[in-house]
mmCIF file of C-alpha atoms and ligand atoms in Angstrom:
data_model
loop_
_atom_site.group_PDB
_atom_site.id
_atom_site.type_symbol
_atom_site.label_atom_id
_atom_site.label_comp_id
_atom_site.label_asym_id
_atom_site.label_seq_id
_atom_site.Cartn_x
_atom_site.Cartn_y
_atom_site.Cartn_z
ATOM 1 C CA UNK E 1 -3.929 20.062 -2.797
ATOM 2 C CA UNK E 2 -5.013 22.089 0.187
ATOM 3 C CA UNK E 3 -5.970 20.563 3.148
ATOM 4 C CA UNK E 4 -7.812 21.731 6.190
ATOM 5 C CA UNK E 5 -5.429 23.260 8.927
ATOM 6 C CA UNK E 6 -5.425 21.381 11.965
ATOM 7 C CA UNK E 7 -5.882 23.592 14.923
ATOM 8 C CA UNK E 8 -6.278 21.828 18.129
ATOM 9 C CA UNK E 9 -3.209 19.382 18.469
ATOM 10 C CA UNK E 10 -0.879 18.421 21.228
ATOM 11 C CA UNK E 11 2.670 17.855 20.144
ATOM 12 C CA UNK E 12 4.973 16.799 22.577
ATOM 13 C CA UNK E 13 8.571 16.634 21.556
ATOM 14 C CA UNK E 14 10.787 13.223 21.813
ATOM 15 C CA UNK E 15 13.579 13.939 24.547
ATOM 16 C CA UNK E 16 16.253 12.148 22.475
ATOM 17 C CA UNK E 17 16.501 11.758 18.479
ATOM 18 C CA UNK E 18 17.015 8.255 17.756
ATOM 19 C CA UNK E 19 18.387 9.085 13.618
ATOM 20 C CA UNK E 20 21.955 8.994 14.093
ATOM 21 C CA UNK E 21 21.804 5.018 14.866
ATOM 22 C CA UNK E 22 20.308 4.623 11.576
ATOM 23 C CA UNK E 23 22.034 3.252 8.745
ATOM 24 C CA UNK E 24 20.504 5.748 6.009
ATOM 25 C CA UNK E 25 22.937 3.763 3.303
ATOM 26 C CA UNK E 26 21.529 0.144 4.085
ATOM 27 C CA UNK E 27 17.853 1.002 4.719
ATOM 28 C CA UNK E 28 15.652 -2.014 3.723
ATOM 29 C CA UNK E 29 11.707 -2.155 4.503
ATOM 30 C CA UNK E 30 9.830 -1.779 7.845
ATOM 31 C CA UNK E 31 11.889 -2.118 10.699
ATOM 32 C CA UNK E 32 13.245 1.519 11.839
ATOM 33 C CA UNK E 33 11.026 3.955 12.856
ATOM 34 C CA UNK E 34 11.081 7.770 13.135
ATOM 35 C CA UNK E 35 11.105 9.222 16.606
ATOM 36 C CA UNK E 36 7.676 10.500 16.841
ATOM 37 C CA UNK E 37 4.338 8.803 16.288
ATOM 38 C CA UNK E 38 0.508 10.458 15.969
ATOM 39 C CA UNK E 39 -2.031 9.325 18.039
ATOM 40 C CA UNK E 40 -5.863 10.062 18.222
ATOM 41 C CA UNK E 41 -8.969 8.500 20.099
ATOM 42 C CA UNK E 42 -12.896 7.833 19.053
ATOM 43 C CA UNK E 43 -14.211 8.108 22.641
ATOM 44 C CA UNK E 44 -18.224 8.967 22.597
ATOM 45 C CA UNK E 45 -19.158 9.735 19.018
ATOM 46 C CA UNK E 46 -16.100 11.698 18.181
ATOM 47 C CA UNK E 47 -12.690 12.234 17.433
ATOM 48 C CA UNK E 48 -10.375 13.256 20.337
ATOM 49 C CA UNK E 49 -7.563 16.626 19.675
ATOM 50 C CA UNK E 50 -4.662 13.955 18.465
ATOM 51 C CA UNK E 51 -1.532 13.812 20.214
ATOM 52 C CA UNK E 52 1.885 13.620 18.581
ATOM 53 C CA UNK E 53 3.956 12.092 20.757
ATOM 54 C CA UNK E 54 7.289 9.588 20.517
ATOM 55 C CA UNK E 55 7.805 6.506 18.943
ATOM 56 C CA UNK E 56 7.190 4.219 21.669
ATOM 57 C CA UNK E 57 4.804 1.166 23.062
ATOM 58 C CA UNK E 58 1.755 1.550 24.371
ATOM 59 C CA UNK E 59 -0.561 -1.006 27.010
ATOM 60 C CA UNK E 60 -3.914 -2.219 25.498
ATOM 61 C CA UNK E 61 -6.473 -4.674 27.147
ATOM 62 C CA UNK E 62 -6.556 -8.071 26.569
ATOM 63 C CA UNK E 63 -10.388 -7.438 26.204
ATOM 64 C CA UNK E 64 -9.691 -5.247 23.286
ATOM 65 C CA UNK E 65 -11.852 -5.795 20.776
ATOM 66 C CA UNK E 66 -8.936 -5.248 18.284
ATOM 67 C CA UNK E 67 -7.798 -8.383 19.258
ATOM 68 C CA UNK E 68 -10.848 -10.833 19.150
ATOM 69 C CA UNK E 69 -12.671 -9.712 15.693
ATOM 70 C CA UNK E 70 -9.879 -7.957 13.671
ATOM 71 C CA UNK E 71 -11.751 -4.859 13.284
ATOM 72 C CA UNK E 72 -8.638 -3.070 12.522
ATOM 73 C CA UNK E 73 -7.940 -1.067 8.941
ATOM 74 C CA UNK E 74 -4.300 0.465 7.201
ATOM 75 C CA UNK E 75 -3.114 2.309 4.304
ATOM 76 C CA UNK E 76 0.297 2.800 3.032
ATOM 77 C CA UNK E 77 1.366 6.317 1.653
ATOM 78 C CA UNK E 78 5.247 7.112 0.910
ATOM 79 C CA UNK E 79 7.004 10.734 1.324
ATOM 80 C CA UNK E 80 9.837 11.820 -1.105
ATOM 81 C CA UNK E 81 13.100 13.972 -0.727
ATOM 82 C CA UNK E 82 12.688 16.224 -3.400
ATOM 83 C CA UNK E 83 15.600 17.115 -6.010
ATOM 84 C CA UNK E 84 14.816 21.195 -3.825
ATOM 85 C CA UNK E 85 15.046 19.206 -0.468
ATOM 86 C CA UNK E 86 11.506 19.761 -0.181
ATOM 87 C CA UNK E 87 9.275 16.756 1.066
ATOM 88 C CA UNK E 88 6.635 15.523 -0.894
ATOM 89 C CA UNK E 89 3.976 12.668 -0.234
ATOM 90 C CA UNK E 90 2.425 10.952 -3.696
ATOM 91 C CA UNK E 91 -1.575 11.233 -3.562
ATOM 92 C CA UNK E 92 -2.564 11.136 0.384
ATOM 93 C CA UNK E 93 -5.879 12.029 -0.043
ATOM 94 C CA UNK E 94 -6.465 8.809 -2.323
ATOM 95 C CA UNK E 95 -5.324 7.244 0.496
ATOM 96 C CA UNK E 96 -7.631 8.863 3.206
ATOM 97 C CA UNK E 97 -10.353 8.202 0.733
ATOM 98 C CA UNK E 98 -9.689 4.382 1.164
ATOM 99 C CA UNK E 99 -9.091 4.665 4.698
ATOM 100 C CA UNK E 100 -12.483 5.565 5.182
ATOM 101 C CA UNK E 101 -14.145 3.064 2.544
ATOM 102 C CA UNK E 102 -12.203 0.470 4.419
ATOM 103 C CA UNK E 103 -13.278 2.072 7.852
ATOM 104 C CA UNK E 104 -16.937 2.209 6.500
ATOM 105 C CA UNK E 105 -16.809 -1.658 5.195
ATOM 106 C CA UNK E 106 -15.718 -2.971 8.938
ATOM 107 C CA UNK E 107 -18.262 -0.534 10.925
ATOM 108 C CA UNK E 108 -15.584 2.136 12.259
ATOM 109 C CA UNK E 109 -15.701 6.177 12.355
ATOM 110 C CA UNK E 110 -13.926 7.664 9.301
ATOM 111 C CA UNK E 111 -11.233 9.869 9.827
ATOM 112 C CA UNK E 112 -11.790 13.378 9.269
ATOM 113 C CA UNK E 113 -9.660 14.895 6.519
ATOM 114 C CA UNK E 114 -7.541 17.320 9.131
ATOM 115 C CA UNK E 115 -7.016 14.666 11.256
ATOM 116 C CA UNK E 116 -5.488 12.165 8.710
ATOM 117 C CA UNK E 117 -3.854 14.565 6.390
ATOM 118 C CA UNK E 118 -3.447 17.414 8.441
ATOM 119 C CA UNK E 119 -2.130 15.587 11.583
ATOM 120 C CA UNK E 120 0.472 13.987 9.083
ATOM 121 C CA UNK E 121 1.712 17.306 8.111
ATOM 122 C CA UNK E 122 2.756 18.315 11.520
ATOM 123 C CA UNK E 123 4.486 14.645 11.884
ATOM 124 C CA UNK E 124 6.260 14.574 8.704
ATOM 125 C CA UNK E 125 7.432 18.566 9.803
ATOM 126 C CA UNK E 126 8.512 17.353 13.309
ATOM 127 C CA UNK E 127 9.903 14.272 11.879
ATOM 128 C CA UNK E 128 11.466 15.859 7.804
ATOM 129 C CA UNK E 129 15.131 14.614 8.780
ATOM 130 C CA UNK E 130 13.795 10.942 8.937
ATOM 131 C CA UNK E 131 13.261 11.238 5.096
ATOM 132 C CA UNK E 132 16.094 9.795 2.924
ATOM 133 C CA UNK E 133 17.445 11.746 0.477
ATOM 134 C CA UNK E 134 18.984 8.288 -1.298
ATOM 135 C CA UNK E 135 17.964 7.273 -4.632
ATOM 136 C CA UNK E 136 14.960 4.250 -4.428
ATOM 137 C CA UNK E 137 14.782 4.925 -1.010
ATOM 138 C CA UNK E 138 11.687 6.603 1.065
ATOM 139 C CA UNK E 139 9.579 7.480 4.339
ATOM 140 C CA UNK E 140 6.654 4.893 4.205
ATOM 141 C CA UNK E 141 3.842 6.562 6.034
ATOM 142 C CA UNK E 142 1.714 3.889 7.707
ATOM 143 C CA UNK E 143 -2.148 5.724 9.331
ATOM 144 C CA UNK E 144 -4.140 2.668 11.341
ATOM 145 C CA UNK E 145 -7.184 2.395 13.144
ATOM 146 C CA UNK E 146 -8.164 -0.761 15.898
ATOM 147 C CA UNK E 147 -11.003 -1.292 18.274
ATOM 148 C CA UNK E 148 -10.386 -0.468 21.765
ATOM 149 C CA UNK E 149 -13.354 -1.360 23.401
ATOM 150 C CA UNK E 150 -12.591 -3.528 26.097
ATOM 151 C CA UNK E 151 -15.844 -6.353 25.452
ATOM 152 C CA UNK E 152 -15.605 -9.399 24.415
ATOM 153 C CA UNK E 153 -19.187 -9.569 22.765
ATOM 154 C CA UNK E 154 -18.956 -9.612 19.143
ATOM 155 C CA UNK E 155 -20.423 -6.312 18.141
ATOM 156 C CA UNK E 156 -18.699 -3.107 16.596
ATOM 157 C CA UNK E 157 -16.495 -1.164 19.314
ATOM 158 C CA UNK E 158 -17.571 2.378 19.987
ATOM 159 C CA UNK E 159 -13.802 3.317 20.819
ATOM 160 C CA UNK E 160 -11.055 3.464 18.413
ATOM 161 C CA UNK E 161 -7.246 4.313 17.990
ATOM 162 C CA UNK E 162 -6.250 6.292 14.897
ATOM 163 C CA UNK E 163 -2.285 6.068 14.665
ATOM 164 C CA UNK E 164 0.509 7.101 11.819
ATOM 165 C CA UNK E 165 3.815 6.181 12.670
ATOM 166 C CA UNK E 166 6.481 6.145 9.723
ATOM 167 C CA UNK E 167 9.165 4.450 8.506
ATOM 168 C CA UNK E 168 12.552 5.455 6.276
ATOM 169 C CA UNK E 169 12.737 2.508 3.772
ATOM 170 C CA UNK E 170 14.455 0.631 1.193
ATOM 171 C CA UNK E 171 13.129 -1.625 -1.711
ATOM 172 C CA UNK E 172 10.166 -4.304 -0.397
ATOM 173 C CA UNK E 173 11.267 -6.468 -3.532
ATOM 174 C CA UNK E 174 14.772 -6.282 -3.925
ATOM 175 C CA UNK E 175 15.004 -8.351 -7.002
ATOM 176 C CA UNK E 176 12.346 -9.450 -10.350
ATOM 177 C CA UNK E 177 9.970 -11.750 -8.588
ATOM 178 C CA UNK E 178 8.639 -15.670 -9.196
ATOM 179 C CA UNK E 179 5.201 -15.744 -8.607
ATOM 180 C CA UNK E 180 3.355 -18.842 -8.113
ATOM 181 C CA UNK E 181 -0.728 -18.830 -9.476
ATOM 182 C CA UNK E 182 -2.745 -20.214 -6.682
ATOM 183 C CA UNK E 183 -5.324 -22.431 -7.295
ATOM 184 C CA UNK E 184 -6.431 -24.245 -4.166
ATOM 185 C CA UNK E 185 -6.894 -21.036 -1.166
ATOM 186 C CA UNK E 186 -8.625 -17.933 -1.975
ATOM 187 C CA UNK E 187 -7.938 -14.041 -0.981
ATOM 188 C CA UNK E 188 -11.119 -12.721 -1.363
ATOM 189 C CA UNK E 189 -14.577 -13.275 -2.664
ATOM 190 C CA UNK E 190 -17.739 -11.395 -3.951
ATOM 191 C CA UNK E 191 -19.440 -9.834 -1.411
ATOM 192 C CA UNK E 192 -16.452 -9.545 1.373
ATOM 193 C CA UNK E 193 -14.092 -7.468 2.288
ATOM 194 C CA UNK E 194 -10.845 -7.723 -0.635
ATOM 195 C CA UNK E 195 -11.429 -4.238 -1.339
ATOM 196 C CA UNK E 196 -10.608 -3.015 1.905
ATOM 197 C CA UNK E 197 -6.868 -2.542 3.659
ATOM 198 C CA UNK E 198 -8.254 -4.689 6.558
ATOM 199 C CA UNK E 199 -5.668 -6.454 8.874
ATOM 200 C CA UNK E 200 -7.799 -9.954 8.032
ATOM 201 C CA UNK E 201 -6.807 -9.793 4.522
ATOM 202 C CA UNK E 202 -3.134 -9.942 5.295
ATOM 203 C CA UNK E 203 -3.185 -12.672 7.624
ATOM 204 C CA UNK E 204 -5.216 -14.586 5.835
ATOM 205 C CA UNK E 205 -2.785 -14.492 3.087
ATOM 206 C CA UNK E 206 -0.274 -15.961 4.791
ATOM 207 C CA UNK E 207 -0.236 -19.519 4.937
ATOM 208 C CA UNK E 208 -0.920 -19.727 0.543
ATOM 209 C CA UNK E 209 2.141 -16.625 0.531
ATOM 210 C CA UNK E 210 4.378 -19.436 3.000
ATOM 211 C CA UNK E 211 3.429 -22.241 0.853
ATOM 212 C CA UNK E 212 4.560 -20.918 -2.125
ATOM 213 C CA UNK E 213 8.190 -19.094 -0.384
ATOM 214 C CA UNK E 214 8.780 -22.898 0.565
ATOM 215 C CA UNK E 215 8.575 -24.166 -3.148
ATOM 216 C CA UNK E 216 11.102 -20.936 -3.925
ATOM 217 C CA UNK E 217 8.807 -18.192 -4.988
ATOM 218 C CA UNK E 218 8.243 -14.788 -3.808
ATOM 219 C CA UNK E 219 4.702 -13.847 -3.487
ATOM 220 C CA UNK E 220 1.506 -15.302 -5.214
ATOM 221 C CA UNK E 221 -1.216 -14.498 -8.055
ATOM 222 C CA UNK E 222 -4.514 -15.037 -6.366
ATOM 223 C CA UNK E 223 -6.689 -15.923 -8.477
ATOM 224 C CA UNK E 224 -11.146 -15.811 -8.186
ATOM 225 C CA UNK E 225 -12.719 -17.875 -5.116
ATOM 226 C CA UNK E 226 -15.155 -19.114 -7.624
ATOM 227 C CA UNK E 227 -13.605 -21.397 -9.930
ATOM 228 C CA UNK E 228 -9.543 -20.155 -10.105
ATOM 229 C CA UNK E 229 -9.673 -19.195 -13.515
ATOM 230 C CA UNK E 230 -9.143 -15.547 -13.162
ATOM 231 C CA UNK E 231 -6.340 -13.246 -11.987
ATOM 232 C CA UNK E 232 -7.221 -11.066 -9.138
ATOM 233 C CA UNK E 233 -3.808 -9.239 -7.443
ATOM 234 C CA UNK E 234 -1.054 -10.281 -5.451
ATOM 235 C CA UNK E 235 -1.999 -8.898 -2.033
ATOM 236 C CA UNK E 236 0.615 -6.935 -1.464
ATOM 237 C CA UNK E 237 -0.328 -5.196 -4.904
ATOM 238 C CA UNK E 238 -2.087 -5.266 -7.815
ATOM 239 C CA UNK E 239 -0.967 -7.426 -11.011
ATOM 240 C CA UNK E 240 -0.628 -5.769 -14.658
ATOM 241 C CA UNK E 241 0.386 -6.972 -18.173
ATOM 242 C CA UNK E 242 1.106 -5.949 -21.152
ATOM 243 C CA UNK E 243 -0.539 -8.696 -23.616
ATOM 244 C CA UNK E 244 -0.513 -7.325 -27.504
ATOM 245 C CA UNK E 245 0.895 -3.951 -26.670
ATOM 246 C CA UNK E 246 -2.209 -3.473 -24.102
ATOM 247 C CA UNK E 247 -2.045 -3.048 -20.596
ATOM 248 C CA UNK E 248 -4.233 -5.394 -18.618
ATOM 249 C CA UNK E 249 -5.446 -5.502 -15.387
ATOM 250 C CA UNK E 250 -8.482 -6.890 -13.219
ATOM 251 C CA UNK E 251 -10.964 -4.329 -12.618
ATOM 252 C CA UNK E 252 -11.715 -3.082 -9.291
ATOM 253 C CA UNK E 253 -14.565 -4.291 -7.265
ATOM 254 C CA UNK E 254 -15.376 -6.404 -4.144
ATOM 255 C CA UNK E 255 -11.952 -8.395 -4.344
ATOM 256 C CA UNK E 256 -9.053 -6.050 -5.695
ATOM 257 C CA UNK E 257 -8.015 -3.427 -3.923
ATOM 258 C CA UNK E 258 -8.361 0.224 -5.734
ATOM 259 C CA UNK E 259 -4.555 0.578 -5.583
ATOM 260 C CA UNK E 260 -3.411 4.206 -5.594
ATOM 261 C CA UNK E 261 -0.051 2.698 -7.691
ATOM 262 C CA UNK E 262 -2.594 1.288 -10.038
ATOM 263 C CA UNK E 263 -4.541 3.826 -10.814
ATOM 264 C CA UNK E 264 -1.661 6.051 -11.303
ATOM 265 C CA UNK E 265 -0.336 3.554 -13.476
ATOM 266 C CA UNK E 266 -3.629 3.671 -15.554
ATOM 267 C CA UNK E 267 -3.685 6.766 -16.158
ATOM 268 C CA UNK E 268 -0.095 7.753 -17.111
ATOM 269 C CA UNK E 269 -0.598 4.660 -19.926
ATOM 270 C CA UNK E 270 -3.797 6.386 -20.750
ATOM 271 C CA UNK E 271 -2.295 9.955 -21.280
ATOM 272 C CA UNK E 272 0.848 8.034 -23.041
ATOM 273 C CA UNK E 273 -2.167 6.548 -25.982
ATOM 274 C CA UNK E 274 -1.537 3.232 -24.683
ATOM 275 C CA UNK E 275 -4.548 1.125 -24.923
ATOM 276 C CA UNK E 276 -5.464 0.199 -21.208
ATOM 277 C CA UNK E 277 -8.002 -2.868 -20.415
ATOM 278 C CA UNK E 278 -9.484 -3.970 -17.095
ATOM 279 C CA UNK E 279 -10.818 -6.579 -17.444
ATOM 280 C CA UNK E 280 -10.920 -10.516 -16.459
ATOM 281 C CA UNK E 281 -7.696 -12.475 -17.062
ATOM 282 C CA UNK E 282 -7.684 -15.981 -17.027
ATOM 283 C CA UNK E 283 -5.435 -17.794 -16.268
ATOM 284 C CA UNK E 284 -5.216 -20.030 -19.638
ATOM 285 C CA UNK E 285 -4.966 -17.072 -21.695
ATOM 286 C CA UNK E 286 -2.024 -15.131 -19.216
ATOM 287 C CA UNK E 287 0.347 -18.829 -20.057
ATOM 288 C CA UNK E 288 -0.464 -19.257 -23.360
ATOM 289 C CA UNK E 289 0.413 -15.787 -23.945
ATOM 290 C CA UNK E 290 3.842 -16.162 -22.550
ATOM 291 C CA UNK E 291 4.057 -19.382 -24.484
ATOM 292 C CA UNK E 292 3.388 -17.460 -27.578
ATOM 293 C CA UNK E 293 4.888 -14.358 -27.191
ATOM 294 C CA UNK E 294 1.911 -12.406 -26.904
ATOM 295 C CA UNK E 295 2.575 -11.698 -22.583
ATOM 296 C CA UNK E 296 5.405 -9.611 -23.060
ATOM 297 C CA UNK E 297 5.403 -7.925 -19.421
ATOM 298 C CA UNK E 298 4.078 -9.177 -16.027
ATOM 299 C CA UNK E 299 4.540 -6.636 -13.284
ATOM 300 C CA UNK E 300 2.924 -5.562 -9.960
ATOM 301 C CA UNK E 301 1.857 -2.451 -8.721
ATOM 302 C CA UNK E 302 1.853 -0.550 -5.210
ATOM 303 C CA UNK E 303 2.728 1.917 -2.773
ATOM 304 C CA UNK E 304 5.221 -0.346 -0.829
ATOM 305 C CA UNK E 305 6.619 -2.447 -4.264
ATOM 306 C CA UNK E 306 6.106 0.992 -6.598
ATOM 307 C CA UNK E 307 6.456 -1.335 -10.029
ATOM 308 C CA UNK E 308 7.850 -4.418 -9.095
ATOM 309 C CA UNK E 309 8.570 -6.728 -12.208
ATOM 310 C CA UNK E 310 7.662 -10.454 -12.515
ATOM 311 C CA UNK E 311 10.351 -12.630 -14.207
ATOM 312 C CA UNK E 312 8.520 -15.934 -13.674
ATOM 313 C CA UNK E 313 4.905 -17.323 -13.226
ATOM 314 C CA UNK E 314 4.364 -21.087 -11.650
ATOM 315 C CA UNK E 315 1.348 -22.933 -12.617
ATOM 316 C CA UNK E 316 0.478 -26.177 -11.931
ATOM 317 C CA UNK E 317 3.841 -27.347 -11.393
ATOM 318 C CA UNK E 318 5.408 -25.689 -14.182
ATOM 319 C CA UNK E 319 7.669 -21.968 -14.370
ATOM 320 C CA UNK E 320 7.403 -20.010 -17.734
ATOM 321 C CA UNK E 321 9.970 -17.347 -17.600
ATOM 322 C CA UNK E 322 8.799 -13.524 -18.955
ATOM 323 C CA UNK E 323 11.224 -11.965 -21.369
ATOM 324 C CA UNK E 324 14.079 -10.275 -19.723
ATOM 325 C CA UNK E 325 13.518 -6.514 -18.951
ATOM 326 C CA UNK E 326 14.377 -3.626 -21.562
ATOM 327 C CA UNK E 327 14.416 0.020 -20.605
ATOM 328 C CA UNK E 328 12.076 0.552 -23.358
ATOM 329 C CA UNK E 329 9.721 -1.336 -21.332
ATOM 330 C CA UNK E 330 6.454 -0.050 -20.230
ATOM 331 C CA UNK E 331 7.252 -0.973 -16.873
ATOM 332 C CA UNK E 332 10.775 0.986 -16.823
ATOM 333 C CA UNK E 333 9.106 3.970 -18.691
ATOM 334 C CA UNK E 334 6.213 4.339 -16.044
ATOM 335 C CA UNK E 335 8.348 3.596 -13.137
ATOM 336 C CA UNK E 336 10.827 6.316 -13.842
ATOM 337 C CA UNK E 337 7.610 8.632 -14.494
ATOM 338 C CA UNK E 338 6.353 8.116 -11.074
ATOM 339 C CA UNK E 339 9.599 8.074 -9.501
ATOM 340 C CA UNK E 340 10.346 11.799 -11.284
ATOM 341 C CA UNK E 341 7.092 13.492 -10.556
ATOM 342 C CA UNK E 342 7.937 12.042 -7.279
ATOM 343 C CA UNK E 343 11.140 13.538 -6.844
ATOM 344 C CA UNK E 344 9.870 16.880 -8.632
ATOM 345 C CA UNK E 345 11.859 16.186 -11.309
ATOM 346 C CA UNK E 346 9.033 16.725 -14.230
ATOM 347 C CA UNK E 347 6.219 18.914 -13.614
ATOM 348 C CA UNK E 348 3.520 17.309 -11.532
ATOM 349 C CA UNK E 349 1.032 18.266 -14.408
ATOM 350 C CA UNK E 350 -1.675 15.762 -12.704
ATOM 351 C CA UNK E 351 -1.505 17.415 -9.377
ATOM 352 C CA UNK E 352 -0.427 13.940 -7.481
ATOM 353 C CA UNK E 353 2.122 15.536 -5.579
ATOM 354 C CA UNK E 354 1.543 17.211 -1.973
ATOM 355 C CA UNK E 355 4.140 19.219 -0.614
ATOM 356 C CA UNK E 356 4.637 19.178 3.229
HETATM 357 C C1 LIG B 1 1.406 -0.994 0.595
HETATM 358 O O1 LIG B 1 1.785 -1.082 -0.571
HETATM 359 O O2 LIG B 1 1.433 0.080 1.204
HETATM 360 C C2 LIG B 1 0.892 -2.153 1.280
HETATM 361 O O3 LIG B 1 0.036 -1.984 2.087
HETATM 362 C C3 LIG B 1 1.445 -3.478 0.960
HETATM 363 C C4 LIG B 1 2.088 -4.185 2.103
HETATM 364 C C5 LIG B 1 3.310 -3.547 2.653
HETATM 365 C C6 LIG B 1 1.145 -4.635 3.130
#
């Protein structure tokens, strides 16, 4: 994929590499960061020449708008060692694409294309060492945007911060998950703002997602605002099954986020002559096809989790376990797809894979 070259940026070299205190053997998920950071403003109808700059703090006003109405947006991307040594990032422009539905869904500028992806090719240049070469492991790219304006009147901001910063990671799941269905608080609903990688969406998660870690499981299945029949995601990805050989899914739309994972996911069953449904779930029929043998796969699907499988699903008070995992699984087969096309290891024949 080509990308627009990025003429006027500022890059301003960290004085001292932090990457020899890392522990590139024990890496787990979201708490080291790379040494350099990209950073743009929306000051007066336009986008600022970004800066890349170190990893470090920066001051903000109280008054920040960021801070009172959670107009604040994020995507998730992840960058690859390559088998060559080359670096690799899996679909960024599906990313940038969301960025900017998200951006236009909570009234903030989109990002132009050479500032998103081309800004993140000169970080990921300045910053290639940070990029583990260790099987399962990663550099999880992580673009933002918040309102700056400092006003405490509840309107859109006309000033913004645009920021990547990246981290080298591990697994986010380290282990098959228990997943509880959750029938009393709700994720999203028709008309709002599920579809978008909005900070709100997160923290309004939390409280149902610490709930359910209390009662010992891992993350939850939300299911529809209206009446908690149906299966929407998991938040921190979208859900799949395989129910009679099919794969099943929600479809997209104003509550389930257009997962980049997901779609790749899709289409890789697709090409495979797998027969591929989204469609609505409920609830009744997802148990009663464990029961009966029919559910013979539960997994979810993103950028942070890549295929993370579900062993167990809690419903009203009771577990039912998923059959244990085969490597003839289509969650083992697709996983190792995406992970070689990833790694360059079979030809990229979909074009998914951009090379720094
Ligand atoms: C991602 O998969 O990139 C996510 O955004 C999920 C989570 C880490 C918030």
């Amino acid at each position: 994929m080509e990308v627009t070259t990025l003429n006027d940026i500022e890059i301003i070299s960290a004085s001292n590499s932090k990457i020899n205190s890392v522990d590139f053997e024990n890496l787990t998920f979201g708490n080291v960061f790379t040494d350099h950071m990209l950073i743009c403003d929306f000051k007066n109808g336009a986008w600022e020449a970004p800066i890349i700059k170190a990893y470090e703090p920066f001051t903000i006003d109280p008054s920040a708008k960021v801070f009172h109405y959670g107009q604040a947006i994020f995507e998730g991307m992840k960058g690859y060692r390559g088998k060559d040594g080359s670096i690799q990032v899996f679909r960024p422009e599906e990313n940038w694409k969301r960025f900017n539905k998200s951006a236009y869904r909570m009234c903030m500028p989109e990002v132009p294309e050479e500032i998103f992806l081309g800004g993140l090719r000169e970080l990921l240049k300045l910053d290639q060492a940070w990029v583990p070469a260790k099987e399962g492991c990663s550099l999880y790219i992580r673009p933002f945007m918040f309102a700056t304006d400092e006003y405490v009147g509840v309107t859109p901001s006309t000033t913004y911060k645009f920021i990547i910063f990246n981290c080298p990671v591990g697994s986010y799941y380290s282990k098959p998950l228990r997943v509880r269905v959750e029938t009393e608080y709700i994720r999203a609903a028709k008309g709002g703002v599920g579809f978008a990688k909005n900070a709100g969406n997160y923290g309004g998660s939390l409280f149902a997602t610490q709930n359910a870690n209390k009662d010992g499981y891992d993350q939850i299945i939300w299911t529809d605002a209206a009446t908690h029949q149906y299966v929407e995601e998991a938040g921190t990805m979208n859900l799949m099954f395989v129910i009679n050989g099919a794969l099943v899914t929600a479809a997209t739309g104003d509550t389930i986020l257009d997962g980049v994972t997901r779609k790749s996911v899709l289409q890789i069953a697709k090409d495979w002559g797998m027969e591929v449904q989204e469609r609505q779930l409920a609830v009744k029929e997802l148990i009663e096809g464990i029961q009966n043998g029919s559910v013979t796969e539960a997994f979810g699907a993103g950028t942070a989790a890549v295929i993370a499988p579900i062993a167990t699903i809690g419903f009203e008070g009771k577990d039912y376990d998923l059959p244990e995992r085969k490597d003839s699984d289509f969650s083992v087969r697709v996983y190792n797809e995406i992970n070689q096309i990833r790694l360059g290891e079979i030809p990229d024949t979909r074009n998914w894979v951009w090379k720094v």
